[in-house]
Amino acid sequence: MKQFVVIGLGRFGSSVAKTLYKLGYDVLGIDISEEIVQSLADSITHAVQADATDENTLKALGVRNFDVGIVSIGDDIQASILVTLILKEIGIKYVIAKAQNDLHGRVLYKIGADRVVFPERDMGVRVAHNLVASNILDY
Ligand code: ATP
């Protein structure tokens, strides 16, 4: 059974984390905000308050043992880049990172992200495809 670590538990990260947990997976969530961590304490396997840009903290939390890392820090591009780099360097096989814009996404790929998502852009594409596929436009 795959184990997931989700870093940054904002709207996107918490949604990914809670959904994986509901599907039966082990999910460690990390956020710098104590308030956010407390609000998710009962919705995922473990929620921990920590600054994920601190490599030693991530190592101490045993993050290297996770199969998949999801970096969902958006606003702080520097933190998003540092965390993605650390996760790849400590050996997480598959890292997905959320990008705020195209340039951010390109940097994330360069430092080793296996997949980059652009939540608003990707959802816009999906909604458009669904609208066309569901014949809703025929009426
Ligand atoms: P969303 O759209 O998913 O709500 P966002 O793009 O607005 O998120 P942010 O608010 O920047 O993204 O970050 C998401 C979460 O990441 C926040 O809950 C924030 O506390 C957390 N976060 C930011 N920096 C760090 C860090 N260095 N370590 C851990 N968590 C962090």
mmCIF file of N, CA, C and O and ligand atoms in Angstrom, residues 7-13 30-33 36 50-53 72-76 79 98, ligand 1:
data_model
loop_
_atom_site.group_PDB
_atom_site.id
_atom_site.type_symbol
_atom_site.label_atom_id
_atom_site.label_comp_id
_atom_site.label_asym_id
_atom_site.label_seq_id
_atom_site.Cartn_x
_atom_site.Cartn_y
_atom_site.Cartn_z
ATOM 1 N N ILE A 7 2.648 18.139 1.615
ATOM 2 C CA ILE A 7 3.264 19.296 2.252
ATOM 3 C C ILE A 7 2.561 20.569 1.811
ATOM 4 O O ILE A 7 2.507 20.875 0.611
ATOM 5 N N GLY A 8 1.996 21.262 2.783
ATOM 6 C CA GLY A 8 1.163 22.427 2.491
ATOM 7 C C GLY A 8 -0.284 21.962 2.455
ATOM 8 O O GLY A 8 -0.692 21.240 1.550
ATOM 9 N N LEU A 9 -1.037 22.320 3.486
ATOM 10 C CA LEU A 9 -2.409 21.813 3.598
ATOM 11 C C LEU A 9 -3.432 22.930 3.400
ATOM 12 O O LEU A 9 -4.364 23.096 4.174
ATOM 13 N N GLY A 10 -3.236 23.710 2.343
ATOM 14 C CA GLY A 10 -4.222 24.731 1.961
ATOM 15 C C GLY A 10 -5.411 24.047 1.291
ATOM 16 O O GLY A 10 -5.667 22.863 1.520
ATOM 17 N N ARG A 11 -6.145 24.774 0.459
ATOM 18 C CA ARG A 11 -7.330 24.190 -0.171
ATOM 19 C C ARG A 11 -6.972 22.960 -1.004
ATOM 20 O O ARG A 11 -7.600 21.911 -0.901
ATOM 21 N N PHE A 12 -5.940 23.083 -1.829
ATOM 22 C CA PHE A 12 -5.554 21.983 -2.716
ATOM 23 C C PHE A 12 -4.958 20.813 -1.916
ATOM 24 O O PHE A 12 -5.432 19.677 -2.029
ATOM 25 N N GLY A 13 -3.945 21.109 -1.110
ATOM 26 C CA GLY A 13 -3.257 20.050 -0.363
ATOM 27 C C GLY A 13 -4.188 19.294 0.576
ATOM 28 O O GLY A 13 -4.142 18.061 0.662
ATOM 29 N N ILE A 30 1.893 17.863 6.383
ATOM 30 C CA ILE A 30 2.788 18.795 7.076
ATOM 31 C C ILE A 30 2.405 20.215 6.676
ATOM 32 O O ILE A 30 2.251 20.506 5.482
ATOM 33 N N ASP A 31 2.244 21.060 7.674
ATOM 34 C CA ASP A 31 1.972 22.471 7.382
ATOM 35 C C ASP A 31 2.648 23.322 8.449
ATOM 36 O O ASP A 31 2.799 22.904 9.596
ATOM 37 N N ILE A 32 3.027 24.515 8.048
ATOM 38 C CA ILE A 32 3.711 25.416 8.970
ATOM 39 C C ILE A 32 2.735 26.035 9.976
ATOM 40 O O ILE A 32 3.132 26.500 11.036
ATOM 41 N N SER A 33 1.444 25.994 9.633
ATOM 42 C CA SER A 33 0.433 26.608 10.501
ATOM 43 C C SER A 33 -0.159 25.598 11.489
ATOM 44 O O SER A 33 -0.764 24.588 11.085
ATOM 45 N N ILE A 36 -3.976 25.119 11.036
ATOM 46 C CA ILE A 36 -4.365 24.238 9.930
ATOM 47 C C ILE A 36 -4.128 22.779 10.306
ATOM 48 O O ILE A 36 -4.956 21.901 10.046
ATOM 49 N N ALA A 50 5.258 21.855 10.963
ATOM 50 C CA ALA A 50 6.702 22.004 10.747
ATOM 51 C C ALA A 50 6.942 22.885 9.529
ATOM 52 O O ALA A 50 6.085 22.991 8.646
ATOM 53 N N ASP A 51 8.122 23.521 9.517
ATOM 54 C CA ASP A 51 8.557 24.251 8.322
ATOM 55 C C ASP A 51 9.250 23.241 7.413
ATOM 56 O O ASP A 51 10.339 22.764 7.708
ATOM 57 N N ALA A 52 8.584 22.932 6.303
ATOM 58 C CA ALA A 52 9.067 21.870 5.427
ATOM 59 C C ALA A 52 10.309 22.269 4.634
ATOM 60 O O ALA A 52 10.904 21.422 3.958
ATOM 61 N N THR A 53 10.712 23.530 4.703
ATOM 62 C CA THR A 53 11.951 23.904 4.006
ATOM 63 C C THR A 53 13.176 23.508 4.838
ATOM 64 O O THR A 53 14.301 23.679 4.396
ATOM 65 N N SER A 72 2.193 21.115 -2.104
ATOM 66 C CA SER A 72 1.090 22.000 -2.474
ATOM 67 C C SER A 72 1.206 23.352 -1.780
ATOM 68 O O SER A 72 0.234 23.871 -1.258
ATOM 69 N N ILE A 73 2.415 23.868 -1.824
ATOM 70 C CA ILE A 73 2.646 25.253 -1.384
ATOM 71 C C ILE A 73 2.616 26.092 -2.654
ATOM 72 O O ILE A 73 3.346 25.784 -3.602
ATOM 73 N N GLY A 74 1.765 27.102 -2.687
ATOM 74 C CA GLY A 74 1.633 27.871 -3.911
ATOM 75 C C GLY A 74 2.236 29.252 -3.837
ATOM 76 O O GLY A 74 3.124 29.604 -4.624
ATOM 77 N N ASP A 75 1.786 30.017 -2.880
ATOM 78 C CA ASP A 75 2.172 31.433 -2.827
ATOM 79 C C ASP A 75 3.669 31.635 -2.655
ATOM 80 O O ASP A 75 4.263 32.500 -3.290
ATOM 81 N N ASP A 76 4.263 30.839 -1.786
ATOM 82 C CA ASP A 76 5.679 30.999 -1.500
ATOM 83 C C ASP A 76 6.481 30.114 -2.468
ATOM 84 O O ASP A 76 6.771 28.957 -2.192
ATOM 85 N N ALA A 79 9.688 28.507 -1.181
ATOM 86 C CA ALA A 79 9.468 27.335 -0.316
ATOM 87 C C ALA A 79 9.074 26.123 -1.159
ATOM 88 O O ALA A 79 9.562 25.013 -0.941
ATOM 89 N N LYS A 98 2.609 21.505 -7.056
ATOM 90 C CA LYS A 98 1.635 22.473 -7.581
ATOM 91 C C LYS A 98 2.373 23.745 -7.983
ATOM 92 O O LYS A 98 3.174 24.272 -7.209
HETATM 93 P P1 ATP B 1 -4.485 26.746 -1.890
HETATM 94 O O1 ATP B 1 -4.856 27.451 -3.156
HETATM 95 O O2 ATP B 1 -4.304 25.286 -2.058
HETATM 96 O O3 ATP B 1 -5.302 27.093 -0.689
HETATM 97 P P2 ATP B 1 -2.223 28.468 -1.944
HETATM 98 O O4 ATP B 1 -1.795 28.354 -3.352
HETATM 99 O O5 ATP B 1 -2.917 29.694 -1.483
HETATM 100 O O6 ATP B 1 -3.044 27.204 -1.513
HETATM 101 P P3 ATP B 1 -0.406 28.745 0.136
HETATM 102 O O7 ATP B 1 -1.464 29.394 0.965
HETATM 103 O O8 ATP B 1 0.808 29.472 -0.220
HETATM 104 O O9 ATP B 1 -0.964 28.122 -1.157
HETATM 105 O O10 ATP B 1 0.116 27.430 0.866
HETATM 106 C C1 ATP B 1 -0.656 26.341 1.157
HETATM 107 C C2 ATP B 1 -0.284 25.867 2.547
HETATM 108 O O11 ATP B 1 1.121 25.684 2.642
HETATM 109 C C3 ATP B 1 -0.682 26.842 3.639
HETATM 110 O O12 ATP B 1 -1.547 26.166 4.539
HETATM 111 C C4 ATP B 1 0.642 27.219 4.293
HETATM 112 O O13 ATP B 1 0.508 27.338 5.704
HETATM 113 C C5 ATP B 1 1.550 26.056 3.919
HETATM 114 N N1 ATP B 1 2.968 26.413 3.905
HETATM 115 C C6 ATP B 1 3.530 27.536 3.388
HETATM 116 N N2 ATP B 1 4.864 27.526 3.574
HETATM 117 C C7 ATP B 1 5.154 26.355 4.217
HETATM 118 C C8 ATP B 1 6.352 25.744 4.704
HETATM 119 N N3 ATP B 1 7.543 26.332 4.557
HETATM 120 N N4 ATP B 1 6.270 24.537 5.320
HETATM 121 C C9 ATP B 1 5.073 23.933 5.481
HETATM 122 N N5 ATP B 1 3.914 24.446 5.056
HETATM 123 C C10 ATP B 1 3.935 25.636 4.437
#
